mmCIF file of the C-alpha atoms, coordinates in Angstrom:
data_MODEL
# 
_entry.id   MODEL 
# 
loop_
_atom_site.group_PDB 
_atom_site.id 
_atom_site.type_symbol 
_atom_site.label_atom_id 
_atom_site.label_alt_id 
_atom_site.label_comp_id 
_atom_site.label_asym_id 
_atom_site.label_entity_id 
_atom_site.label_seq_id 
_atom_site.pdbx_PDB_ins_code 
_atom_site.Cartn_x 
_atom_site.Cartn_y 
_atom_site.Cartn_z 
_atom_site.occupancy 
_atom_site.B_iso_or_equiv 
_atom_site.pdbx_formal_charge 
_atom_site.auth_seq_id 
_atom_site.auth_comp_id 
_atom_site.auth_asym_id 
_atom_site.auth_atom_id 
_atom_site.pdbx_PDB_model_num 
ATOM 1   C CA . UNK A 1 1   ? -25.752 -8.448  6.442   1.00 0.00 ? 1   UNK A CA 1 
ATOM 2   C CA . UNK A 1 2   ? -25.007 -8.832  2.692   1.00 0.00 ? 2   UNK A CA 1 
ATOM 3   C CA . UNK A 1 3   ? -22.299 -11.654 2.444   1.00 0.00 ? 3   UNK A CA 1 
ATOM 4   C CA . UNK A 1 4   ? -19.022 -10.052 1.235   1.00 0.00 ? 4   UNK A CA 1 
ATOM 5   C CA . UNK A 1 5   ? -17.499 -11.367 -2.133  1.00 0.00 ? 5   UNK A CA 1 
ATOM 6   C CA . UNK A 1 6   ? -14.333 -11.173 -3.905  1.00 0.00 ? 6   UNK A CA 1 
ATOM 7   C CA . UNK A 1 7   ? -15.475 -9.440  -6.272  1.00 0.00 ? 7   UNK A CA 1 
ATOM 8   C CA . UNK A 1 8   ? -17.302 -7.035  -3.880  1.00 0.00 ? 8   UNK A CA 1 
ATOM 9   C CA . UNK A 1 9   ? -13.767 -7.018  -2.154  1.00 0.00 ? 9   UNK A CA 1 
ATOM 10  C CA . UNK A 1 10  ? -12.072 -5.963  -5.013  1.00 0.00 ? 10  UNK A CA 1 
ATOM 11  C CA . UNK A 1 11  ? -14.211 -3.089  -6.331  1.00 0.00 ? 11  UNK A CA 1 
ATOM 12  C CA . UNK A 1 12  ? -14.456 -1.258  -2.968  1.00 0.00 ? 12  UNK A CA 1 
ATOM 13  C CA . UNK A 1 13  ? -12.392 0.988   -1.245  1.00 0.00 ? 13  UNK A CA 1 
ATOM 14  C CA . UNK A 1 14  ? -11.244 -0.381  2.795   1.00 0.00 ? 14  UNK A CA 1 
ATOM 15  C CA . UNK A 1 15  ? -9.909  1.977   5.203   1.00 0.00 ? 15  UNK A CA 1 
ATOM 16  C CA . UNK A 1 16  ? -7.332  -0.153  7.475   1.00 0.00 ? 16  UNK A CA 1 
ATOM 17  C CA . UNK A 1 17  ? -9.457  0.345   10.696  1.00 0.00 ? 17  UNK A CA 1 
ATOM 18  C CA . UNK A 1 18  ? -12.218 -1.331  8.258   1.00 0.00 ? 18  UNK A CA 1 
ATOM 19  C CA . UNK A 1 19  ? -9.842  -4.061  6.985   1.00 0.00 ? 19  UNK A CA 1 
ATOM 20  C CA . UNK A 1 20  ? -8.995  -4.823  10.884  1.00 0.00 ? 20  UNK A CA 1 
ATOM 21  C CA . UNK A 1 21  ? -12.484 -5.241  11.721  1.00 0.00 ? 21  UNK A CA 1 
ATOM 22  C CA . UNK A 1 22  ? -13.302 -7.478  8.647   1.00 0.00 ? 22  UNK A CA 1 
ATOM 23  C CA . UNK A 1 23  ? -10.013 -9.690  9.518   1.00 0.00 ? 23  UNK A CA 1 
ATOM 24  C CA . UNK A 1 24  ? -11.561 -10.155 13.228  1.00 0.00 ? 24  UNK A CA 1 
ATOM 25  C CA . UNK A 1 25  ? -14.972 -10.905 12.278  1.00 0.00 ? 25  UNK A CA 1 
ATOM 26  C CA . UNK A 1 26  ? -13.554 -13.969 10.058  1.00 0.00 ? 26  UNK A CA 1 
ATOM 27  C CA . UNK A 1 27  ? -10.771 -14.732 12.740  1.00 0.00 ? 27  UNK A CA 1 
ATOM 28  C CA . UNK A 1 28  ? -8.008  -13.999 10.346  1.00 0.00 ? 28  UNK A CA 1 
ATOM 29  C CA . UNK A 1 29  ? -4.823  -12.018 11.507  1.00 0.00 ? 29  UNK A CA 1 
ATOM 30  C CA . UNK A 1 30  ? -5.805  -8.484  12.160  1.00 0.00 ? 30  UNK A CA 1 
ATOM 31  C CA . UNK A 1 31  ? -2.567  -6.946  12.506  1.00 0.00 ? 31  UNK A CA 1 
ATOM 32  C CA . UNK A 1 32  ? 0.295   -5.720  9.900   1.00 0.00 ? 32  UNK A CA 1 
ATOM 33  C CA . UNK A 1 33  ? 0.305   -3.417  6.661   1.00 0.00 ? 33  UNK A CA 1 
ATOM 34  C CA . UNK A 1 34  ? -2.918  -2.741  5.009   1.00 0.00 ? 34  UNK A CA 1 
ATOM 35  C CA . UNK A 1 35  ? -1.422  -4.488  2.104   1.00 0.00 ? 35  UNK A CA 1 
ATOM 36  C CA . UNK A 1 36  ? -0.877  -7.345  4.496   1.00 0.00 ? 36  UNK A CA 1 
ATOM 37  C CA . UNK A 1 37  ? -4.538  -7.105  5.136   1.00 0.00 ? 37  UNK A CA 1 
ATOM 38  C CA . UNK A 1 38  ? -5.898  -6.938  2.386   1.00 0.00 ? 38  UNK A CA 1 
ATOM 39  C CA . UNK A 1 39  ? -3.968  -10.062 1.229   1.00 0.00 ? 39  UNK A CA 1 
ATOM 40  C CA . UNK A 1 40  ? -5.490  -12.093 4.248   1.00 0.00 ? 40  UNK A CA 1 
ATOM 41  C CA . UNK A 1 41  ? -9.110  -11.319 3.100   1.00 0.00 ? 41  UNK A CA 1 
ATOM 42  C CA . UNK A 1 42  ? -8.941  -12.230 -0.400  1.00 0.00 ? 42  UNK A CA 1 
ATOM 43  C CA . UNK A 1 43  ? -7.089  -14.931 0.573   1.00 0.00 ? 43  UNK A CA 1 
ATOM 44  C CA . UNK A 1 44  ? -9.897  -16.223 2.763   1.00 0.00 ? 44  UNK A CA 1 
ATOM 45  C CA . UNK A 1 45  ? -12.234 -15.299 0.169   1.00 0.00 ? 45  UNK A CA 1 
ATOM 46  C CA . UNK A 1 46  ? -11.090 -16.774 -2.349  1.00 0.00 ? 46  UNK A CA 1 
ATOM 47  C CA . UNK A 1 47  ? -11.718 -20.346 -0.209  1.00 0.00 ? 47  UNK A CA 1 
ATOM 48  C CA . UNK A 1 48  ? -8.545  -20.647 2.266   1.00 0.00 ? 48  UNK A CA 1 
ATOM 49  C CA . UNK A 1 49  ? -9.732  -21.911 5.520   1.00 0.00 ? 49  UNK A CA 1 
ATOM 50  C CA . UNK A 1 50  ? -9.089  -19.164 7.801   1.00 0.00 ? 50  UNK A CA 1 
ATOM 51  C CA . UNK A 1 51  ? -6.972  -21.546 10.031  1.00 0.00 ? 51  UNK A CA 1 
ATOM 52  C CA . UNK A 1 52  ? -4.495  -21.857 7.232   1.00 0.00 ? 52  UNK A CA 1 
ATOM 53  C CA . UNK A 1 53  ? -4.248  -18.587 6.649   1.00 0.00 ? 53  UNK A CA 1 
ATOM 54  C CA . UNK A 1 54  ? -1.011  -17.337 8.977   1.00 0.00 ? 54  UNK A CA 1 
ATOM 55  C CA . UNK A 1 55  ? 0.063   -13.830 9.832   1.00 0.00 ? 55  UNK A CA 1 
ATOM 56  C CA . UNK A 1 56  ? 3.597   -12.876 7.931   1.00 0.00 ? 56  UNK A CA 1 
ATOM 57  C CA . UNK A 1 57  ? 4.731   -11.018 11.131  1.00 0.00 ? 57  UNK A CA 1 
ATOM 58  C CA . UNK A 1 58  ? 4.706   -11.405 14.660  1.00 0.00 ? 58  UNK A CA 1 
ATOM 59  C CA . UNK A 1 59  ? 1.938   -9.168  16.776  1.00 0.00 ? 59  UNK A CA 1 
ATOM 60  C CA . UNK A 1 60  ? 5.081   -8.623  19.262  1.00 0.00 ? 60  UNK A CA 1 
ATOM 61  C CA . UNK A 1 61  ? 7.691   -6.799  17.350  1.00 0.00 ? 61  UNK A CA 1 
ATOM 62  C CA . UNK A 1 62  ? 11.318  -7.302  18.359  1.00 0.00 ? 62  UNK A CA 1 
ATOM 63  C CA . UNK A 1 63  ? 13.291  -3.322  17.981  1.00 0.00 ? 63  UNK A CA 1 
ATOM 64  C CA . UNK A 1 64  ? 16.507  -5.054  17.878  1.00 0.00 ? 64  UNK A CA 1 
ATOM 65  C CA . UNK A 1 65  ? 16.251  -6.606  14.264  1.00 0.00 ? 65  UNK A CA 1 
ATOM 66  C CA . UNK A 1 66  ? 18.378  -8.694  12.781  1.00 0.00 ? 66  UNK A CA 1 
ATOM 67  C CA . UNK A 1 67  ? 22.136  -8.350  14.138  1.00 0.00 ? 67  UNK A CA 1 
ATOM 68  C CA . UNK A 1 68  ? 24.152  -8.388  11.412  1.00 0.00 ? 68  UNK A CA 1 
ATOM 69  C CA . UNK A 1 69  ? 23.489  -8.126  7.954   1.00 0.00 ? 69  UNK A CA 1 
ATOM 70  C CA . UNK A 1 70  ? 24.518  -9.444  4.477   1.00 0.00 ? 70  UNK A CA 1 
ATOM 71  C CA . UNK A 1 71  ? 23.302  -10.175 1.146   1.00 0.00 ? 71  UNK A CA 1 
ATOM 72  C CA . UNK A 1 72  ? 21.798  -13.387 2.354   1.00 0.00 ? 72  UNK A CA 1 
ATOM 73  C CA . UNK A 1 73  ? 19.831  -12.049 4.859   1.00 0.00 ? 73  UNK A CA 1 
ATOM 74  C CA . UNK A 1 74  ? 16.296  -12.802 4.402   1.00 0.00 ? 74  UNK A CA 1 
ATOM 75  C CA . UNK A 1 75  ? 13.996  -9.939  3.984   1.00 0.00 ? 75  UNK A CA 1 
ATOM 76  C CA . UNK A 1 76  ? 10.662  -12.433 5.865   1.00 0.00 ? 76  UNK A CA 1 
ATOM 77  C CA . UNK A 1 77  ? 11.205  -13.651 8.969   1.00 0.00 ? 77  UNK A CA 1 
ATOM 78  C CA . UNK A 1 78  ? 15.048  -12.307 9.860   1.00 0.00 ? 78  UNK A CA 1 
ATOM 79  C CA . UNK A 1 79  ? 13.760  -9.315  11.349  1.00 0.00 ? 79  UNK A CA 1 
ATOM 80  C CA . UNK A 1 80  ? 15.474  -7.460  8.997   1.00 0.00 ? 80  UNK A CA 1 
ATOM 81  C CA . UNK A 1 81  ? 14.101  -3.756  8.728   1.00 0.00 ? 81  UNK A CA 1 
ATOM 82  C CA . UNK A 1 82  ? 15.030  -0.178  6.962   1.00 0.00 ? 82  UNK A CA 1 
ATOM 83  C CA . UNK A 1 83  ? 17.076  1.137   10.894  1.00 0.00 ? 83  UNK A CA 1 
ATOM 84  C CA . UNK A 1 84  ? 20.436  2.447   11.183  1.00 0.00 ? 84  UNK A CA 1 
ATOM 85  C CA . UNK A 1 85  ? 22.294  -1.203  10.847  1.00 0.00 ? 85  UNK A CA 1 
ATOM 86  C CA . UNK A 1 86  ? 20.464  -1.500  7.425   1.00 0.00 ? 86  UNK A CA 1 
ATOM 87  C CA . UNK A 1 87  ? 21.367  2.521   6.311   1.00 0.00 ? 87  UNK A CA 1 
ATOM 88  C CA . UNK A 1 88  ? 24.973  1.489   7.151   1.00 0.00 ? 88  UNK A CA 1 
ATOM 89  C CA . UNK A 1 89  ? 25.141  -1.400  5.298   1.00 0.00 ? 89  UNK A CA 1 
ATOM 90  C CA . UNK A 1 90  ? 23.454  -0.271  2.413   1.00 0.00 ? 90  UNK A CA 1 
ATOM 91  C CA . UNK A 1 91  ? 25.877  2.858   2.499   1.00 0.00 ? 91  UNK A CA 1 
ATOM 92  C CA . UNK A 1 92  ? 28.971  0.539   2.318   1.00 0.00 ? 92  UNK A CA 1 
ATOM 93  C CA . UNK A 1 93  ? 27.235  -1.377  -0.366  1.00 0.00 ? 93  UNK A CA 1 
ATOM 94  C CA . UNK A 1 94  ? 26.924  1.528   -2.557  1.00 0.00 ? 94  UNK A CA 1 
ATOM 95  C CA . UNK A 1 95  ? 30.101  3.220   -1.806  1.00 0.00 ? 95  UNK A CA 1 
ATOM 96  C CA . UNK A 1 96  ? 28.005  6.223   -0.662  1.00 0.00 ? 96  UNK A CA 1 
ATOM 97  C CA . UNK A 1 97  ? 28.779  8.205   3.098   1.00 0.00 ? 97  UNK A CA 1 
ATOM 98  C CA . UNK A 1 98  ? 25.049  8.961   3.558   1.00 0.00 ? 98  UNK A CA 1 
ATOM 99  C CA . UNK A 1 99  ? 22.127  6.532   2.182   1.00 0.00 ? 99  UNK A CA 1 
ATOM 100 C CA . UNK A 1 100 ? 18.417  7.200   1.900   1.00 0.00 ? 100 UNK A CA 1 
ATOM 101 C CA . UNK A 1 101 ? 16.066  4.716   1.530   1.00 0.00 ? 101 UNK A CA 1 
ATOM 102 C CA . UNK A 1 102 ? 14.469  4.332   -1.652  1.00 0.00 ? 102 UNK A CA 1 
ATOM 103 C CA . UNK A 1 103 ? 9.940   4.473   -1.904  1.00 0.00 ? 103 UNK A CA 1 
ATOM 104 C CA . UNK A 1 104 ? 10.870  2.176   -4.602  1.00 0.00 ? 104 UNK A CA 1 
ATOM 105 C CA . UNK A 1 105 ? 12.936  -0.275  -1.940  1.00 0.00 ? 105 UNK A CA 1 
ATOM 106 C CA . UNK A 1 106 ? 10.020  0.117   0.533   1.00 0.00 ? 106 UNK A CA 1 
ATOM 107 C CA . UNK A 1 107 ? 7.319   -1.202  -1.980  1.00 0.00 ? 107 UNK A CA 1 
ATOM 108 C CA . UNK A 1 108 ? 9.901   -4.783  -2.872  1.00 0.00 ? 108 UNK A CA 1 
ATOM 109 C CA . UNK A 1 109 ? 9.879   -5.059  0.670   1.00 0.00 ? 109 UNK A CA 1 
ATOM 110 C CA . UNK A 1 110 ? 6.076   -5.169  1.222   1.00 0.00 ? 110 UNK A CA 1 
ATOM 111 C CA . UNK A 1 111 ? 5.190   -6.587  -1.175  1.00 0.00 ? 111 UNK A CA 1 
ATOM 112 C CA . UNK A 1 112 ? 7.642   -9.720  -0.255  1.00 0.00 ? 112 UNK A CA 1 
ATOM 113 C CA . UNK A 1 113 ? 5.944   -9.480  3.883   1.00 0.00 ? 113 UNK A CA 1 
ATOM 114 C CA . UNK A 1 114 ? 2.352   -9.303  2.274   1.00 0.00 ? 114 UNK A CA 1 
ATOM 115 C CA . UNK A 1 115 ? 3.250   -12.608 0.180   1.00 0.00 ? 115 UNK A CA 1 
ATOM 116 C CA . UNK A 1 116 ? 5.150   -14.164 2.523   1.00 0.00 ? 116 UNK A CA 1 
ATOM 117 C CA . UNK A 1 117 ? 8.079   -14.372 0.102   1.00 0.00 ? 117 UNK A CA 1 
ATOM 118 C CA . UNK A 1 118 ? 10.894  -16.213 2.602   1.00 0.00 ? 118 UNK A CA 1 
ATOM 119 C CA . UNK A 1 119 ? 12.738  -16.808 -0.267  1.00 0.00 ? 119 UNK A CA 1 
ATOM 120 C CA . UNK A 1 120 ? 13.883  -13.212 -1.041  1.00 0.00 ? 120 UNK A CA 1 
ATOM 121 C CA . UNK A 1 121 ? 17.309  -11.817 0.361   1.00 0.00 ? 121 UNK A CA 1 
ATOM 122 C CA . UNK A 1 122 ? 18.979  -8.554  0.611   1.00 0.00 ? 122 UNK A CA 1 
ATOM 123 C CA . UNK A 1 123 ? 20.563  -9.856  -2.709  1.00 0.00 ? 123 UNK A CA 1 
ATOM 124 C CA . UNK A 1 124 ? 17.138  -9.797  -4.049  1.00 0.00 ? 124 UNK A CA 1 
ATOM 125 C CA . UNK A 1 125 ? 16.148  -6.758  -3.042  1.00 0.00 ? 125 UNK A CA 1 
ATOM 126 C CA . UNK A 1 126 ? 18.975  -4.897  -4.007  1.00 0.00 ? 126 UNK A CA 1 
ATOM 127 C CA . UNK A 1 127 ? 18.482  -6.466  -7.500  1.00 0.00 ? 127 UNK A CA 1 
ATOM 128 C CA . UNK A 1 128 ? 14.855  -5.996  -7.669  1.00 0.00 ? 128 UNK A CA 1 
ATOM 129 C CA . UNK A 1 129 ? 15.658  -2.132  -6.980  1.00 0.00 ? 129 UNK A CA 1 
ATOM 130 C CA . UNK A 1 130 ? 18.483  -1.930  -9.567  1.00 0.00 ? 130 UNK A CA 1 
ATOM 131 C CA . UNK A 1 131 ? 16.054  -3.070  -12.222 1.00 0.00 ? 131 UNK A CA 1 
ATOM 132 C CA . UNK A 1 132 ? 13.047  -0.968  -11.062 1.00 0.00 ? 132 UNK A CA 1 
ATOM 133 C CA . UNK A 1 133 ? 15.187  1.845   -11.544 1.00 0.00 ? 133 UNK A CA 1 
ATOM 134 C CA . UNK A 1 134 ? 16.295  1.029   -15.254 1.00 0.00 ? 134 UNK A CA 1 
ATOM 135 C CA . UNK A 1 135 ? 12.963  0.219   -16.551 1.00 0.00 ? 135 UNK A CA 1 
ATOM 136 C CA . UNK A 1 136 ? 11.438  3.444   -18.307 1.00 0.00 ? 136 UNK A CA 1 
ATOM 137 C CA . UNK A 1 137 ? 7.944   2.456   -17.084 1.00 0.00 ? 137 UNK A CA 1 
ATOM 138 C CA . UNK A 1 138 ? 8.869   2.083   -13.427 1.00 0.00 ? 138 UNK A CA 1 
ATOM 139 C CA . UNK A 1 139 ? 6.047   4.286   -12.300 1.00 0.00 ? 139 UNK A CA 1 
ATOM 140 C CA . UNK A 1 140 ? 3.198   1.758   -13.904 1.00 0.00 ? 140 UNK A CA 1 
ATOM 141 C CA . UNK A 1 141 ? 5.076   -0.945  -12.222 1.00 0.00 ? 141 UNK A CA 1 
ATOM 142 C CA . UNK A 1 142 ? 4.958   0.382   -9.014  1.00 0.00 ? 142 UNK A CA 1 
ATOM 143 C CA . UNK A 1 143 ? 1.341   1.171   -9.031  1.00 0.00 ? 143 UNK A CA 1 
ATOM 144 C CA . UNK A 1 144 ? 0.405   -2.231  -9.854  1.00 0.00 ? 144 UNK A CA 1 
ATOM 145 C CA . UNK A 1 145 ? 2.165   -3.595  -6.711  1.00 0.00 ? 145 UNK A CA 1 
ATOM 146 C CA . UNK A 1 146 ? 0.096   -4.236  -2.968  1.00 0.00 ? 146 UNK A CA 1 
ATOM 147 C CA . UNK A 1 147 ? 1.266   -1.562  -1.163  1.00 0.00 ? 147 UNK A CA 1 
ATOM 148 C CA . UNK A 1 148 ? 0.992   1.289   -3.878  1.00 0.00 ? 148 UNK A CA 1 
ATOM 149 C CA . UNK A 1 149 ? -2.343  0.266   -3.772  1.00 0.00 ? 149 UNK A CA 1 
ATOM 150 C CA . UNK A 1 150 ? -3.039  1.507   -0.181  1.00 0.00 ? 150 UNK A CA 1 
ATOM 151 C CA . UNK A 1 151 ? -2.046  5.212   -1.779  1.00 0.00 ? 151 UNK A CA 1 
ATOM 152 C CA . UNK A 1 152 ? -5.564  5.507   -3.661  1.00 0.00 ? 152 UNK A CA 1 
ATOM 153 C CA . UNK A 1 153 ? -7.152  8.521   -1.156  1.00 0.00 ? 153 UNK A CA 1 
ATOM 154 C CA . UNK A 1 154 ? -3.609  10.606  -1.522  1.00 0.00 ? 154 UNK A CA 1 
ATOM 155 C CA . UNK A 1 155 ? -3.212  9.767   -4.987  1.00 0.00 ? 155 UNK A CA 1 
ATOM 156 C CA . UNK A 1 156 ? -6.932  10.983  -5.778  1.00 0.00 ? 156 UNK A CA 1 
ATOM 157 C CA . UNK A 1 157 ? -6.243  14.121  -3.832  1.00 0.00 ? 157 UNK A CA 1 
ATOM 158 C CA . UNK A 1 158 ? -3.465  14.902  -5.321  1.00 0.00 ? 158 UNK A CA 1 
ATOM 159 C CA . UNK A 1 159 ? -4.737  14.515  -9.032  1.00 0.00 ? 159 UNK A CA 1 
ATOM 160 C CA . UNK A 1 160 ? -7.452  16.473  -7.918  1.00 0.00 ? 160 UNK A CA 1 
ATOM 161 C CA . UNK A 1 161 ? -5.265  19.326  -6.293  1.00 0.00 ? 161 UNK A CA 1 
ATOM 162 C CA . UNK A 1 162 ? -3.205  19.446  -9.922  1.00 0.00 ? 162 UNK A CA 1 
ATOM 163 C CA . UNK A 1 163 ? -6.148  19.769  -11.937 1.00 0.00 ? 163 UNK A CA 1 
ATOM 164 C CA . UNK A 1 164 ? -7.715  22.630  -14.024 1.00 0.00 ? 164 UNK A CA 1 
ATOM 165 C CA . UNK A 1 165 ? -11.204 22.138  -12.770 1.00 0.00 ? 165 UNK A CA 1 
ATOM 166 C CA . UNK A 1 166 ? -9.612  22.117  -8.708  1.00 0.00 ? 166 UNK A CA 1 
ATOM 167 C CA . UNK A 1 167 ? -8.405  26.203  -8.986  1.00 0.00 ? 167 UNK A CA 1 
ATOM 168 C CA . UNK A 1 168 ? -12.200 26.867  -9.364  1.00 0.00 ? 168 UNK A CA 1 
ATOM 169 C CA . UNK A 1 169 ? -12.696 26.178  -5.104  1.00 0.00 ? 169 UNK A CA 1 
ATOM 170 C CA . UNK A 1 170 ? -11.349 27.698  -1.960  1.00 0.00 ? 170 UNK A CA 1 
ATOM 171 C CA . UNK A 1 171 ? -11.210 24.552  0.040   1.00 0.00 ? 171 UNK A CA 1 
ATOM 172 C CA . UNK A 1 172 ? -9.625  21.680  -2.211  1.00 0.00 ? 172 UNK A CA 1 
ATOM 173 C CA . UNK A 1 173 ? -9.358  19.365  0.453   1.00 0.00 ? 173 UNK A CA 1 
ATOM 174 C CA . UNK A 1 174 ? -13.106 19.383  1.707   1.00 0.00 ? 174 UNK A CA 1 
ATOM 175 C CA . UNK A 1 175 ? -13.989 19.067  -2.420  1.00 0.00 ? 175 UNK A CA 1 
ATOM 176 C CA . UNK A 1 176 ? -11.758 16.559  -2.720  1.00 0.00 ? 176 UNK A CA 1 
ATOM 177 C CA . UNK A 1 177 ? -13.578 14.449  0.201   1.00 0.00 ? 177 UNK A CA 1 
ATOM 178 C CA . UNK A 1 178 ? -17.137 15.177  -0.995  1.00 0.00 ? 178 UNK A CA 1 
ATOM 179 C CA . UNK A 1 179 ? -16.005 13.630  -4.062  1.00 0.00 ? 179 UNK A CA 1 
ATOM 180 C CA . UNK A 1 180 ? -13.610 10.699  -3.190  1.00 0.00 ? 180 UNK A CA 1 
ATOM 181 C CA . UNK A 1 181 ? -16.915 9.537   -0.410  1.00 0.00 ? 181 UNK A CA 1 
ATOM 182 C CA . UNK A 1 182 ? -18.807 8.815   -3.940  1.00 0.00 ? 182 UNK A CA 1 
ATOM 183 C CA . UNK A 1 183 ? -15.856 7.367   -5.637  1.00 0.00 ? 183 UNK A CA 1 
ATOM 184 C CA . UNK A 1 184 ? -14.725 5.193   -3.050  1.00 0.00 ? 184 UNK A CA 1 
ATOM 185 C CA . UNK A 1 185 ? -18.096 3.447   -2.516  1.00 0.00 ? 185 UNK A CA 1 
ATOM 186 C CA . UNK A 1 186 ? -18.531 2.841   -6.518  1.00 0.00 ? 186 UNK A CA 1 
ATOM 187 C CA . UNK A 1 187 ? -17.585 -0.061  -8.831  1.00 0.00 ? 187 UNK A CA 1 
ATOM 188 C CA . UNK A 1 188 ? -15.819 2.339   -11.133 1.00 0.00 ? 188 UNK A CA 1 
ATOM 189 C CA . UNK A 1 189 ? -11.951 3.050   -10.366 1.00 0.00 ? 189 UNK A CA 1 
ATOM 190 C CA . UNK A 1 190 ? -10.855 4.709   -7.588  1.00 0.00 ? 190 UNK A CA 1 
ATOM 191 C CA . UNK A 1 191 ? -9.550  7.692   -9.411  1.00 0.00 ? 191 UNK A CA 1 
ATOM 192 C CA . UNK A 1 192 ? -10.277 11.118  -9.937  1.00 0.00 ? 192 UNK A CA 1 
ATOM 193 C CA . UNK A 1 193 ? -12.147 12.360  -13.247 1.00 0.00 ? 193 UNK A CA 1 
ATOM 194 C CA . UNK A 1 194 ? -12.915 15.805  -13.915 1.00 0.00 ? 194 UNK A CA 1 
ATOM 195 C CA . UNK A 1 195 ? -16.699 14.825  -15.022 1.00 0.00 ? 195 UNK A CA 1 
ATOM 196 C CA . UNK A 1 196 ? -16.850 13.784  -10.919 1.00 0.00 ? 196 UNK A CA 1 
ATOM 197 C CA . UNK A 1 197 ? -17.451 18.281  -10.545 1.00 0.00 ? 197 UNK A CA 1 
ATOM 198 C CA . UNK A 1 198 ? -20.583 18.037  -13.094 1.00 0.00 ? 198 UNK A CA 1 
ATOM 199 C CA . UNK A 1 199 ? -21.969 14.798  -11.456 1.00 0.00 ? 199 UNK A CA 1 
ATOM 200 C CA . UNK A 1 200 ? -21.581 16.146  -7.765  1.00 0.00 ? 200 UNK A CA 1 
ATOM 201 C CA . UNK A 1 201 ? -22.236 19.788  -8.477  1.00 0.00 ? 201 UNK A CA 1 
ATOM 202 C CA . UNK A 1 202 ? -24.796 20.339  -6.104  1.00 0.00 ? 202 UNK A CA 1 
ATOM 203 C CA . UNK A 1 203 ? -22.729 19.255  -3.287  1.00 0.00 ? 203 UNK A CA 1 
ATOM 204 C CA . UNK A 1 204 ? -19.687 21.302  -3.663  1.00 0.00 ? 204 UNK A CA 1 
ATOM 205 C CA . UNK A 1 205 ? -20.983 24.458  -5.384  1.00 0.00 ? 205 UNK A CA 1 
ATOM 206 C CA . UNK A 1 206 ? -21.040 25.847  -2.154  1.00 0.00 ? 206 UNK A CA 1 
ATOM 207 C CA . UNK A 1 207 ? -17.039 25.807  -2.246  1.00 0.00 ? 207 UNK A CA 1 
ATOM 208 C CA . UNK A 1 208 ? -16.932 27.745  -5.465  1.00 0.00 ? 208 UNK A CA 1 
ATOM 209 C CA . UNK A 1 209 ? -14.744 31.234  -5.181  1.00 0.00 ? 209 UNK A CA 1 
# 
């Protein structure tokens, strides 16, 4: 067996069940968000001894989370999660009678678990979010964070769904596949590009209306 890299790492594409198995076979945690993961193995390959390498969450989750919330609540290790406690909170925070959780609120929060950031409150978070949404360029920064990361197979097929060259098949989806199984075990990006039909042709001409 070829002996996996960081760079290798870096330039393929891991499904979790893959990421699971490659966390076992080194004895690192093999449980948590695929960001989580992710950040165990290139932690390990990039030299930590797996021993020192510790899980952000327990295996055992506790439904009750954290009892009662404030803005010093950690977001790591409290057991604070998005449930109904947080929703009211955050609704009497914001002077609003029915909150929704934010995608944007989500990612701050992952991305503090998959770095183990014990440091960060609800203070923090709150903050984090208010300037997310005033930066004009929000979307790039979002992408470059851990867990937006994991979205690369939905975010190729829907790029691929909204483009011209896509209204030229009856089944989109199955297209979409052939293409992403080349993509995803490449060194280029894991992103759609409408020379991908011309390269592949052969395979998916069959789909053609």
């Amino acid at each position: 067996m070829q002996k996996l890299t960081l760079k290798g790492f870096k330039e393929n594409y891991y499904y979790k069940t893959d990421l699971e198995k490659l966390c076992k076979q080194y004895k690192l945690p093999s449980y948590g968000t695929k960001a989580e993961l992710n950040h165990y193995l290139q932690l390990y390959l990039s030299g930590k001894p797996p021993q020192e390498i510790k899980a952000v969450r327990s295996s055992h989750h506790n439904n009750s989370g954290v009892k009662q919330i404030n803005l010093n609540t950690k977001i790591v290790g409290s057991r604070f999660s998005f449930n109904n406690e947080a929703r009211k909170f955050f609704a009497n925070y914001f002077g609003v009678k029915n909150f929704h959780f934010k995608k944007g609120m989500a990612i701050i929060k992952r991305k503090a678990e998959a770095e183990n950031d014990t440091n960060m409150t609800v203070a923090d978070l709150i903050n984090e979010y208010t300037k997310l949404k005033k930066t004009p360029n929000r979307s790039k920064i979002l992408k470059r964070t851990s867990e937006e990361n994991t979205y690369q197979w939905n975010n190729f097929v829907k790029n691929f769904c909204q483009s011209p060259e896509s209204k030229k098949f009856n089944n989109k989806l199955k297209v979409a596949a052939i293409l992403w199984q080349h993509v995803r075990n490449s060194s280029k990006p894991k992103k759609y590009r409408p020379e991908l039909i011309n390269i592949y042709q052969s395979e998916i001409k069959q789909y053609k209306k």
